[in-house]
Amino acid sequence: GFADFAREVTPSLAGMLEAGWVLAPAAQGCGYATEAMGAALAWAAGAFPARRIAALIAPGNRASIRVAEKTGFTLWCKASYAAAPTLIFRRGGE
């Protein structure tokens, strides 16, 4: 889904929606996250057509990186959040 967590991260995510997904271990690897995020992004395109969308993902979380890539996100930058390395992916906007 989407939220505006107002996270203190550099670069700022101000003005962006933040996308996130999580599944129970038994449901992982079945394509559900990609399907659900695709549907959520289709909805967001109509509800927030000009908004850029970001996703913070731990560098070692290959499954979430793959979901992000399959749903049109591209790596924007490497950052630190809560004293841990993170990758910021984004899509949409200019």
Coordinates of N, CA, C and O in Angstrom, one line a residue:
G1 N 0.8 -1.2 0.0 CA 0.0 0.0 0.0 C 0.9 1.2 0.0 O 2.1 1.2 -0.3
F2 N 0.3 2.4 0.3 CA 0.9 3.7 0.3 C 0.8 4.4 1.6 O -0.2 4.2 2.3
A3 N 1.7 5.2 1.9 CA 1.7 6.0 3.1 C 2.6 7.3 2.9 O 3.4 7.3 2.0
D4 N 2.4 8.2 3.8 CA 3.3 9.3 3.9 C 3.9 9.3 5.3 O 3.4 9.9 6.2
F5 N 5.0 8.5 5.5 CA 5.6 8.3 6.8 C 6.4 9.5 7.3 O 6.8 9.6 8.4
A6 N 6.7 10.5 6.4 CA 7.5 11.7 6.7 C 8.9 11.2 7.3 O 9.3 11.8 8.3
R7 N 9.5 10.2 6.7 CA 10.7 9.7 7.3 C 11.8 10.7 7.1 O 11.9 11.4 6.1
E8 N 12.7 10.8 8.1 CA 13.9 11.6 8.0 C 15.0 10.9 7.3 O 15.7 10.1 7.9
V9 N 15.0 11.1 6.0 CA 16.0 10.4 5.2 C 16.5 11.4 4.1 O 15.8 12.3 3.7
T10 N 17.8 11.3 3.8 CA 18.4 12.2 2.7 C 18.7 11.3 1.5 O 19.4 10.3 1.7
P11 N 18.2 11.7 0.4 CA 17.4 12.8 0.0 C 16.0 12.7 0.6 O 15.5 11.6 0.8
S12 N 15.3 13.8 0.7 CA 14.0 13.9 1.3 C 13.0 13.2 0.3 O 13.1 13.3 -0.9
L13 N 12.0 12.6 0.9 CA 10.9 12.0 0.2 C 9.7 12.9 0.2 O 8.6 12.5 -0.2
A14 N 9.9 14.1 0.6 CA 8.7 15.1 0.7 C 8.0 15.2 -0.6 O 8.6 15.3 -1.7
G15 N 6.7 15.1 -0.5 CA 5.9 15.2 -1.7 C 5.7 13.9 -2.4 O 4.9 13.8 -3.4
M16 N 6.4 12.8 -2.0 CA 6.2 11.5 -2.6 C 5.3 10.6 -1.8 O 5.3 10.8 -0.5
L17 N 4.6 9.7 -2.4 CA 4.0 8.6 -1.7 C 5.1 7.6 -1.4 O 6.0 7.4 -2.2
E18 N 5.0 6.9 -0.3 CA 5.9 5.8 -0.1 C 5.1 4.5 -0.2 O 4.1 4.3 0.4
A19 N 5.6 3.6 -1.1 CA 5.0 2.3 -1.3 C 5.7 1.3 -0.4 O 6.9 1.4 -0.2
G20 N 4.9 0.3 0.0 CA 5.5 -0.8 0.8 C 4.7 -2.0 0.6 O 3.5 -2.0 0.3
W21 N 5.3 -3.2 0.8 CA 4.6 -4.5 0.8 C 5.3 -5.4 1.7 O 6.5 -5.4 2.0
V22 N 4.5 -6.3 2.3 CA 5.0 -7.4 3.2 C 4.1 -8.5 3.0 O 2.8 -8.3 2.9
L23 N 4.6 -9.7 3.0 CA 3.8 -10.9 3.0 C 4.3 -11.9 4.0 O 5.5 -12.0 4.3
A24 N 3.4 -12.8 4.5 CA 3.7 -13.9 5.3 C 4.7 -14.8 4.6 O 4.6 -14.9 3.4
P25 N 5.6 -15.4 5.3 CA 6.6 -16.3 4.6 C 5.9 -17.3 3.7 O 6.5 -17.6 2.6
A26 N 4.8 -17.9 4.1 CA 4.2 -18.9 3.3 C 3.7 -18.4 1.9 O 3.5 -19.1 1.0
A27 N 3.5 -17.1 1.8 CA 3.0 -16.5 0.6 C 4.1 -15.9 -0.3 O 3.8 -15.4 -1.4
Q28 N 5.3 -15.9 0.2 CA 6.4 -15.3 -0.5 C 6.8 -16.2 -1.7 O 6.7 -17.4 -1.7
G29 N 7.2 -15.5 -2.8 CA 7.7 -16.3 -3.9 C 6.6 -16.7 -4.9 O 6.9 -17.5 -5.8
C30 N 5.4 -16.3 -4.6 CA 4.3 -16.7 -5.5 C 3.8 -15.7 -6.5 O 2.8 -15.9 -7.2
G31 N 4.4 -14.5 -6.4 CA 4.0 -13.4 -7.3 C 2.9 -12.5 -6.7 O 2.5 -11.6 -7.4
Y32 N 2.5 -12.8 -5.5 CA 1.4 -12.0 -4.9 C 1.8 -10.5 -4.7 O 1.0 -9.6 -4.9
A33 N 3.0 -10.3 -4.3 CA 3.4 -8.9 -4.0 C 3.5 -8.1 -5.3 O 3.0 -7.0 -5.4
T34 N 4.0 -8.7 -6.4 CA 4.0 -8.0 -7.7 C 2.6 -7.7 -8.2 O 2.3 -6.6 -8.7
E35 N 1.7 -8.7 -8.1 CA 0.4 -8.5 -8.5 C -0.3 -7.4 -7.7 O -1.0 -6.6 -8.2
A36 N -0.2 -7.5 -6.4 CA -0.8 -6.5 -5.5 C -0.3 -5.1 -5.7 O -1.0 -4.1 -5.8
M37 N 1.0 -5.0 -5.9 CA 1.6 -3.7 -6.1 C 1.3 -3.1 -7.4 O 1.0 -1.9 -7.6
G38 N 1.2 -4.0 -8.4 CA 0.7 -3.6 -9.8 C -0.7 -3.0 -9.7 O -1.0 -1.9 -10.3
A39 N -1.6 -3.6 -9.0 CA -3.0 -3.1 -8.8 C -3.0 -1.8 -8.0 O -3.7 -0.9 -8.4
A40 N -2.2 -1.7 -7.0 CA -2.1 -0.5 -6.2 C -1.6 0.7 -7.0 O -2.1 1.8 -6.9
L41 N -0.5 0.4 -7.8 CA 0.0 1.5 -8.6 C -1.0 1.9 -9.7 O -1.0 3.1 -10.0
A42 N -1.7 1.0 -10.3 CA -2.8 1.4 -11.2 C -3.8 2.3 -10.6 O -4.2 3.3 -11.2
W43 N -4.2 2.0 -9.4 CA -5.1 2.9 -8.6 C -4.5 4.2 -8.4 O -5.1 5.3 -8.6
A44 N -3.2 4.2 -7.9 CA -2.5 5.5 -7.6 C -2.4 6.4 -8.9 O -2.4 7.6 -8.8
A45 N -2.2 5.8 -10.0 CA -2.1 6.5 -11.3 C -3.3 7.4 -11.5 O -3.2 8.5 -12.0
G46 N -4.5 6.9 -11.1 CA -5.7 7.6 -11.3 C -5.9 8.6 -10.1 O -6.4 9.7 -10.3
A47 N -5.6 8.2 -8.9 CA -5.9 9.0 -7.7 C -4.8 10.1 -7.5 O -5.2 11.2 -7.0
F48 N -3.6 9.8 -7.9 CA -2.5 10.8 -7.7 C -1.6 10.8 -9.0 O -0.5 10.4 -9.0
P49 N -2.2 11.3 -10.1 CA -1.5 11.1 -11.4 C -0.1 11.8 -11.5 O 0.8 11.3 -12.2
A50 N 0.1 12.8 -10.7 CA 1.4 13.5 -10.8 C 2.4 13.2 -9.7 O 3.5 13.8 -9.7
R51 N 2.0 12.4 -8.8 CA 2.9 12.1 -7.6 C 3.9 11.1 -8.0 O 3.7 10.0 -8.6
R52 N 5.1 11.3 -7.5 CA 6.2 10.4 -7.6 C 6.0 9.4 -6.4 O 5.5 9.8 -5.4
I53 N 6.4 8.2 -6.6 CA 6.3 7.2 -5.6 C 7.6 6.6 -5.3 O 8.4 6.3 -6.2
A54 N 7.9 6.4 -4.0 CA 9.2 5.9 -3.5 C 9.0 4.6 -2.8 O 8.0 4.4 -2.2
A55 N 10.1 3.8 -2.7 CA 10.1 2.6 -1.9 C 11.5 2.5 -1.3 O 12.5 2.5 -2.0
L56 N 11.6 2.3 0.0 CA 12.8 2.1 0.7 C 13.0 0.6 0.9 O 12.1 -0.1 1.4
I57 N 14.1 0.1 0.5 CA 14.4 -1.4 0.5 C 15.8 -1.6 1.0 O 16.7 -1.0 0.6
A58 N 15.9 -2.6 1.9 CA 17.2 -3.0 2.4 C 18.0 -3.6 1.3 O 17.5 -4.3 0.5
P59 N 19.3 -3.3 1.2 CA 20.1 -3.7 0.1 C 20.1 -5.2 -0.1 O 20.2 -5.7 -1.2
G60 N 20.0 -6.0 0.9 CA 20.0 -7.5 0.8 C 18.7 -8.1 0.5 O 18.6 -9.3 0.4
N61 N 17.6 -7.3 0.4 CA 16.3 -7.9 0.2 C 16.0 -8.0 -1.3 O 15.3 -7.2 -1.9
R62 N 16.7 -9.0 -1.9 CA 16.6 -9.2 -3.3 C 15.1 -9.4 -3.8 O 14.7 -9.0 -4.9
A63 N 14.3 -10.1 -3.0 CA 12.9 -10.3 -3.4 C 12.2 -9.0 -3.6 O 11.5 -8.8 -4.6
S64 N 12.3 -8.1 -2.6 CA 11.6 -6.8 -2.7 C 12.2 -5.9 -3.8 O 11.5 -5.2 -4.5
I65 N 13.5 -6.0 -4.0 CA 14.1 -5.3 -5.1 C 13.5 -5.7 -6.5 O 13.2 -4.9 -7.3
R66 N 13.4 -7.0 -6.6 CA 12.8 -7.6 -7.8 C 11.3 -7.1 -8.0 O 10.9 -6.8 -9.1
V67 N 10.5 -7.1 -6.9 CA 9.1 -6.6 -7.0 C 9.2 -5.2 -7.5 O 8.4 -4.8 -8.4
A68 N 10.0 -4.4 -6.9 CA 10.1 -2.9 -7.3 C 10.5 -2.8 -8.8 O 9.8 -2.1 -9.5
E69 N 11.5 -3.6 -9.2 CA 11.9 -3.5 -10.6 C 10.7 -3.9 -11.5 O 10.5 -3.3 -12.6
K70 N 10.1 -5.0 -11.2 CA 9.0 -5.6 -12.0 C 7.8 -4.6 -12.1 O 7.0 -4.7 -13.0
T71 N 7.6 -3.7 -11.1 CA 6.5 -2.8 -11.1 C 6.9 -1.4 -11.5 O 6.2 -0.4 -11.3
G72 N 8.1 -1.3 -12.1 CA 8.4 0.0 -12.8 C 9.3 1.0 -11.9 O 9.5 2.1 -12.3
F73 N 9.7 0.5 -10.8 CA 10.6 1.4 -10.0 C 12.0 1.2 -10.5 O 12.4 0.2 -11.0
T74 N 12.8 2.3 -10.3 CA 14.2 2.3 -10.6 C 15.0 2.8 -9.4 O 14.5 3.6 -8.7
L75 N 16.2 2.3 -9.3 CA 17.0 2.7 -8.2 C 17.3 4.2 -8.3 O 17.8 4.6 -9.4
W76 N 17.0 5.0 -7.3 CA 17.3 6.4 -7.3 C 18.6 6.7 -6.6 O 19.4 7.4 -7.2
C77 N 18.8 6.1 -5.4 CA 20.0 6.4 -4.7 C 20.2 5.4 -3.5 O 19.2 4.7 -3.2
K78 N 21.4 5.4 -3.0 CA 21.7 4.7 -1.8 C 21.6 5.7 -0.7 O 22.0 6.9 -0.8
A79 N 21.1 5.3 0.5 CA 20.9 6.2 1.6 C 21.1 5.4 2.9 O 21.4 4.3 2.9
S80 N 20.9 6.1 4.0 CA 20.9 5.5 5.3 C 19.6 5.9 6.0 O 19.2 7.0 6.0
Y81 N 18.9 4.9 6.6 CA 17.7 5.2 7.3 C 17.8 4.4 8.6 O 18.0 3.2 8.6
A82 N 17.5 5.0 9.7 CA 17.6 4.4 11.1 C 18.9 3.7 11.2 O 19.0 2.6 11.7
A83 N 20.0 4.4 10.8 CA 21.4 3.9 11.0 C 21.7 2.7 10.2 O 22.6 2.0 10.5
A84 N 20.9 2.3 9.2 CA 21.1 1.1 8.4 C 21.1 1.6 6.9 O 20.4 2.5 6.5
P85 N 22.0 0.9 6.1 CA 21.9 1.2 4.7 C 20.6 0.9 4.0 O 20.0 -0.1 4.4
T86 N 20.2 1.7 3.1 CA 18.9 1.4 2.4 C 19.0 1.9 1.0 O 19.9 2.7 0.7
L87 N 18.2 1.3 0.1 CA 18.2 1.7 -1.3 C 16.8 2.4 -1.4 O 15.8 2.0 -0.9
I88 N 16.8 3.6 -2.2 CA 15.6 4.3 -2.4 C 15.3 4.1 -3.9 O 16.1 4.5 -4.8
F89 N 14.2 3.4 -4.2 CA 13.7 3.3 -5.5 C 12.5 4.3 -5.8 O 11.9 4.7 -4.8
R90 N 12.3 4.7 -7.0 CA 11.2 5.6 -7.2 C 10.7 5.4 -8.6 O 11.3 4.8 -9.5
R91 N 9.4 5.9 -8.8 CA 8.8 5.8 -10.2 C 7.8 7.0 -10.3 O 7.4 7.5 -9.3
G92 N 7.6 7.4 -11.5 CA 6.6 8.5 -11.8 C 7.2 9.8 -11.6 O 8.3 10.0 -11.2
G93 N 6.4 10.8 -12.0 CA 6.8 12.2 -11.9 C 8.1 12.5 -12.8 O 8.5 11.7 -13.5
E94 N 8.6 13.7 -12.6 CA 9.8 14.0 -13.3 C 10.9 14.4 -12.3 O 10.8 14.8 -11.3

